[in-house]
PDB file of C-alpha atoms in Angstrom:
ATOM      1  CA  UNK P   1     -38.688   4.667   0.814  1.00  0.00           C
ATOM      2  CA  UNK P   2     -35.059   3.903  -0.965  1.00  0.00           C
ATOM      3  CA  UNK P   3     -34.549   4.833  -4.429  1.00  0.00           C
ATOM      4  CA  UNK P   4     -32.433   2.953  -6.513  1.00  0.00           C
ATOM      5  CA  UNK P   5     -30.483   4.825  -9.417  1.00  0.00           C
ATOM      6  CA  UNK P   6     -29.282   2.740 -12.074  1.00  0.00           C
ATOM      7  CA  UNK P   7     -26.530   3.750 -14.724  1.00  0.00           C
ATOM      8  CA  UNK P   8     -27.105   2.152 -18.134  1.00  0.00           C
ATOM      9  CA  UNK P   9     -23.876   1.314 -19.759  1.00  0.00           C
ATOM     10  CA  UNK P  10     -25.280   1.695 -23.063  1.00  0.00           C
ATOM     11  CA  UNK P  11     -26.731   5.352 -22.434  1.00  0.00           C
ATOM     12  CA  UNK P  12     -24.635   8.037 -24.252  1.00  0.00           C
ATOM     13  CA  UNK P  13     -22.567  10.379 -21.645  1.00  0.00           C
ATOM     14  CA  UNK P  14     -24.028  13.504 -21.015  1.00  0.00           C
ATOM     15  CA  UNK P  15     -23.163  16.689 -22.863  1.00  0.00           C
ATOM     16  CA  UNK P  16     -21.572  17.898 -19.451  1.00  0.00           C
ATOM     17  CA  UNK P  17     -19.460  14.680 -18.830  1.00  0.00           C
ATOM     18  CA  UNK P  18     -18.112  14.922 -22.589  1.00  0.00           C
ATOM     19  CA  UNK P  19     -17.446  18.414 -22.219  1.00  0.00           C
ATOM     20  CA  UNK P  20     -15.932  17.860 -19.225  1.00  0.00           C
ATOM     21  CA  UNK P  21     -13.956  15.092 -20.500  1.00  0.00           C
ATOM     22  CA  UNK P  22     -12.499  17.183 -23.586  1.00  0.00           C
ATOM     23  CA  UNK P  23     -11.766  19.647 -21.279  1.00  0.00           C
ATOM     24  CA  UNK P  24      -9.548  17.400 -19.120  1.00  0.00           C
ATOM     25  CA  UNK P  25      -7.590  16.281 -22.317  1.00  0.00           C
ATOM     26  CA  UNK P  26      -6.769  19.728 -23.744  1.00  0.00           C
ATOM     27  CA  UNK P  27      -5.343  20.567 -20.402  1.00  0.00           C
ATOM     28  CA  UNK P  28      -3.559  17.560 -19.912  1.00  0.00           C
ATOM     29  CA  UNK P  29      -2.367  18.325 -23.373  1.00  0.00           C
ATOM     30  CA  UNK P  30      -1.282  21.864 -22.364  1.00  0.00           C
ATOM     31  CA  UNK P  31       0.381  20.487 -19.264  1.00  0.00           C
ATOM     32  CA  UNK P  32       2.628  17.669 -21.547  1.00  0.00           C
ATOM     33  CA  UNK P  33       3.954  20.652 -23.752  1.00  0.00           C
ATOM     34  CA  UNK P  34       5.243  22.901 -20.501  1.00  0.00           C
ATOM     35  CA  UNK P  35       6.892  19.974 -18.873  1.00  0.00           C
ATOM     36  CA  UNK P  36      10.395  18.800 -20.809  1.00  0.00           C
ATOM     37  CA  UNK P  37      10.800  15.520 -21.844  1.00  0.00           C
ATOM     38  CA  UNK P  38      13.756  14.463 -20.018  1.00  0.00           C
ATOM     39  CA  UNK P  39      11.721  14.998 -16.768  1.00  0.00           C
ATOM     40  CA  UNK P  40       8.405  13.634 -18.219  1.00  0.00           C
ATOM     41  CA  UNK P  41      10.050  10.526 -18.819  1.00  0.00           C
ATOM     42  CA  UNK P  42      11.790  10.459 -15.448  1.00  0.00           C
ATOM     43  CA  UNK P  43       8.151  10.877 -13.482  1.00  0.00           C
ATOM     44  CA  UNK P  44       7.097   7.891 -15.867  1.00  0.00           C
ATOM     45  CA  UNK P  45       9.957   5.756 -15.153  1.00  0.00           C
ATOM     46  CA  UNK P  46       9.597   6.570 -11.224  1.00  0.00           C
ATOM     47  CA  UNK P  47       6.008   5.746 -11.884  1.00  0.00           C
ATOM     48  CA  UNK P  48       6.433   2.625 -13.622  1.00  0.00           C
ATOM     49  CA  UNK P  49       9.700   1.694 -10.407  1.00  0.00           C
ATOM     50  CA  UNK P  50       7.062   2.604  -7.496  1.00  0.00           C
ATOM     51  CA  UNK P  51       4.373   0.397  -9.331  1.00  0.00           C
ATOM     52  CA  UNK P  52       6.683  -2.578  -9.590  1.00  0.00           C
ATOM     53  CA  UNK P  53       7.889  -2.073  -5.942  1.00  0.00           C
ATOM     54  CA  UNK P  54       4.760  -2.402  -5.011  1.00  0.00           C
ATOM     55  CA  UNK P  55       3.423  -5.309  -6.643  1.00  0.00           C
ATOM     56  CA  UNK P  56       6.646  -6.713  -5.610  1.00  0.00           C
ATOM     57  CA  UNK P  57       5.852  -5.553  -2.238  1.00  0.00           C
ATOM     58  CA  UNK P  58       2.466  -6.912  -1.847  1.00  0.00           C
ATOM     59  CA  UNK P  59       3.683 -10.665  -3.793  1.00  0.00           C
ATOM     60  CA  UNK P  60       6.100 -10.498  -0.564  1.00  0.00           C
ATOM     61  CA  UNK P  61       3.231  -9.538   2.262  1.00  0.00           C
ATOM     62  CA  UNK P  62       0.927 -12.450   0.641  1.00  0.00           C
ATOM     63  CA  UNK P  63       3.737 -14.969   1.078  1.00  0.00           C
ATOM     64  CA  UNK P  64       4.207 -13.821   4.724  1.00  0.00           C
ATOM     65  CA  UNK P  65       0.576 -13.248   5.644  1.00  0.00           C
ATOM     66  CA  UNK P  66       0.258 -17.148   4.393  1.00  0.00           C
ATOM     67  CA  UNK P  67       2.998 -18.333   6.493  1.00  0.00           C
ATOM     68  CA  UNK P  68       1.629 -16.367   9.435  1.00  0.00           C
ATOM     69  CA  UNK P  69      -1.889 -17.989   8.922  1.00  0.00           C
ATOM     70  CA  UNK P  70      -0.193 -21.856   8.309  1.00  0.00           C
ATOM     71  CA  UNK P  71       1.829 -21.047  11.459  1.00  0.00           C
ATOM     72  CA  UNK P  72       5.020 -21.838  10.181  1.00  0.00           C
ATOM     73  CA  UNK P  73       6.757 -18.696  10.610  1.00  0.00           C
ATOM     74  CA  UNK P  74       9.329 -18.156  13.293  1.00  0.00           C
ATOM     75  CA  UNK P  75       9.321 -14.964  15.638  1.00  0.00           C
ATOM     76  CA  UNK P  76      13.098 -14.105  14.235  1.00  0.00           C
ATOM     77  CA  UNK P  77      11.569 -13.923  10.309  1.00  0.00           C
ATOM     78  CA  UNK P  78       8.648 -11.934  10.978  1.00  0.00           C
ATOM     79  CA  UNK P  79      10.728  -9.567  13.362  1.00  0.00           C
ATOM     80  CA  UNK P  80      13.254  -9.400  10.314  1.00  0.00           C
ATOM     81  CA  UNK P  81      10.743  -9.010   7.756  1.00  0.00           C
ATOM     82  CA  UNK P  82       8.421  -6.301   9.414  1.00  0.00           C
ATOM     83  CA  UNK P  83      11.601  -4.554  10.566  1.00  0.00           C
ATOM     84  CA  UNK P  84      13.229  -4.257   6.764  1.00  0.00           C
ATOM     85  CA  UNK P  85       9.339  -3.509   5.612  1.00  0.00           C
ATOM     86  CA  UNK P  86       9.425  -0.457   8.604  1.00  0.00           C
ATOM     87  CA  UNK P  87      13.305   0.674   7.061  1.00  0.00           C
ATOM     88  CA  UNK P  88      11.774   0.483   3.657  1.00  0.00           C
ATOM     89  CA  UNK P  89       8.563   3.272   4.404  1.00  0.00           C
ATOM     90  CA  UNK P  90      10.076   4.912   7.636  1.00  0.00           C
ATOM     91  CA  UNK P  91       7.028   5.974   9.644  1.00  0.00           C
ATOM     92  CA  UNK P  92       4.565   6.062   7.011  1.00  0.00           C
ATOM     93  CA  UNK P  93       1.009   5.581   8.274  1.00  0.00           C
ATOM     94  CA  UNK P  94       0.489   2.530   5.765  1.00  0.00           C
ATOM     95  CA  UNK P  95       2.412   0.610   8.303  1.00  0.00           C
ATOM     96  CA  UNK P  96       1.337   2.188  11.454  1.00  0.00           C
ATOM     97  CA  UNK P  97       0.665  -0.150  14.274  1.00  0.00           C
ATOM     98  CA  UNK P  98       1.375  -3.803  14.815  1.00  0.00           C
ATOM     99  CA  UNK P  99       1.246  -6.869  12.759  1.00  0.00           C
ATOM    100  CA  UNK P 100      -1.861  -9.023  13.809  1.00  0.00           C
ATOM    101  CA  UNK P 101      -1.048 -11.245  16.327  1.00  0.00           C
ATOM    102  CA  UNK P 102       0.312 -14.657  16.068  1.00  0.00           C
ATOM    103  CA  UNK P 103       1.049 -17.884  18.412  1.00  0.00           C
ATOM    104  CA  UNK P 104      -0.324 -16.190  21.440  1.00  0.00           C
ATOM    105  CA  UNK P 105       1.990 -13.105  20.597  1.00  0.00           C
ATOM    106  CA  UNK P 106       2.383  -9.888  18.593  1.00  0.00           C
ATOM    107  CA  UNK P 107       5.259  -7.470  17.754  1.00  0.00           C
ATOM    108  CA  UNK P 108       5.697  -4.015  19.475  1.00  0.00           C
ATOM    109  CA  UNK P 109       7.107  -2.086  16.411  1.00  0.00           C
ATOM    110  CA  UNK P 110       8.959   1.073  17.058  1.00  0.00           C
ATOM    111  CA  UNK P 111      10.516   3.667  14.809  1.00  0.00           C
ATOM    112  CA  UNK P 112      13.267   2.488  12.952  1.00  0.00           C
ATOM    113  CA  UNK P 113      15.450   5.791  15.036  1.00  0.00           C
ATOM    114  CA  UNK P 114      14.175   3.929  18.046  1.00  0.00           C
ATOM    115  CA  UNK P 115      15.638   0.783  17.369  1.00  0.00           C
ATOM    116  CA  UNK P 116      14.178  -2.781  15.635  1.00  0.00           C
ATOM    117  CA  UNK P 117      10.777  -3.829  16.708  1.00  0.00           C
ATOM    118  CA  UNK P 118      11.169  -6.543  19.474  1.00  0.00           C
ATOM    119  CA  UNK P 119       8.653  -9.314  20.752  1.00  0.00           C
ATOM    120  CA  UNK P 120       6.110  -8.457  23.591  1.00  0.00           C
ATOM    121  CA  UNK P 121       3.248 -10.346  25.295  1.00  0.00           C
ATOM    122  CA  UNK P 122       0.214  -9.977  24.678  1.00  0.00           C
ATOM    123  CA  UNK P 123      -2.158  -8.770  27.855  1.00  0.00           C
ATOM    124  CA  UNK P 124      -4.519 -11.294  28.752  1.00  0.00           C
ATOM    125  CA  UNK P 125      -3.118 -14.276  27.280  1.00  0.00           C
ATOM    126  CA  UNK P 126      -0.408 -16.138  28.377  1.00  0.00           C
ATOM    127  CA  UNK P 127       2.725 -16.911  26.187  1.00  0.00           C
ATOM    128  CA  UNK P 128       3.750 -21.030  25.748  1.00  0.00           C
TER     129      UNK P 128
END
């Protein structure tokens, strides 16, 4: 038998969620009066950088995953552009493995101390 459990949006929070939301606030209250301004402001304005990066970041992987699905990349660009993307994050797991493949093809990536990432054939299927 499945039960289904349904949260009204008009049903008042319970006593424990508003307690534990007032608690929350008065400590992040607390917290905001030990930590200085100058370096509250720098953690916001490395906050606000990282998000813009990032949306900047993803506007950029759109563009490329659409070129990649209309075919019209060449190997060179996407070599380029994954390599700058692996310079960019080092080896951060985000970017761990290979781009999906392509034409028949797919990019070995390396570490960027191991050199760029350079075109290999896939197993299995044969390259035109």
């Amino acid at each position: 038998m499945a039960y289904v459990f349904v949260l009204m949006r008009d049903q008042k929070p319970s006593s424990e969620y508003s307690q534990l939301t007032q608690t929350k606030a008065q400590c992040e209250e607390k917290l905001r009066g030990l930590v200085p301004v100058c370096v509250r402001q720098e953690l916001e304005d490395t906050i606000s950088s990282l998000k813009q990066q990032i949306s900047l970041l993803q506007q950029r992987l759109s563009m490329l995953q659409d070129d990649i699905d209309q075919g019209s990349v060449s190997s060179e660009h996407l070599v380029t552009s994954t390599t700058s993307l692996h310079q960019l994050f080092g080896d951060n797991n985000c970017l761990s493995g290979p781009p999906p493949p392509y034409d028949g093809r797919r990019l070995e990536t390396n570490s960027p101390s191991m050199g760029p990432a350079k075109e290999v054939e896939m197993k299995g299927q044969s390259r035109d």
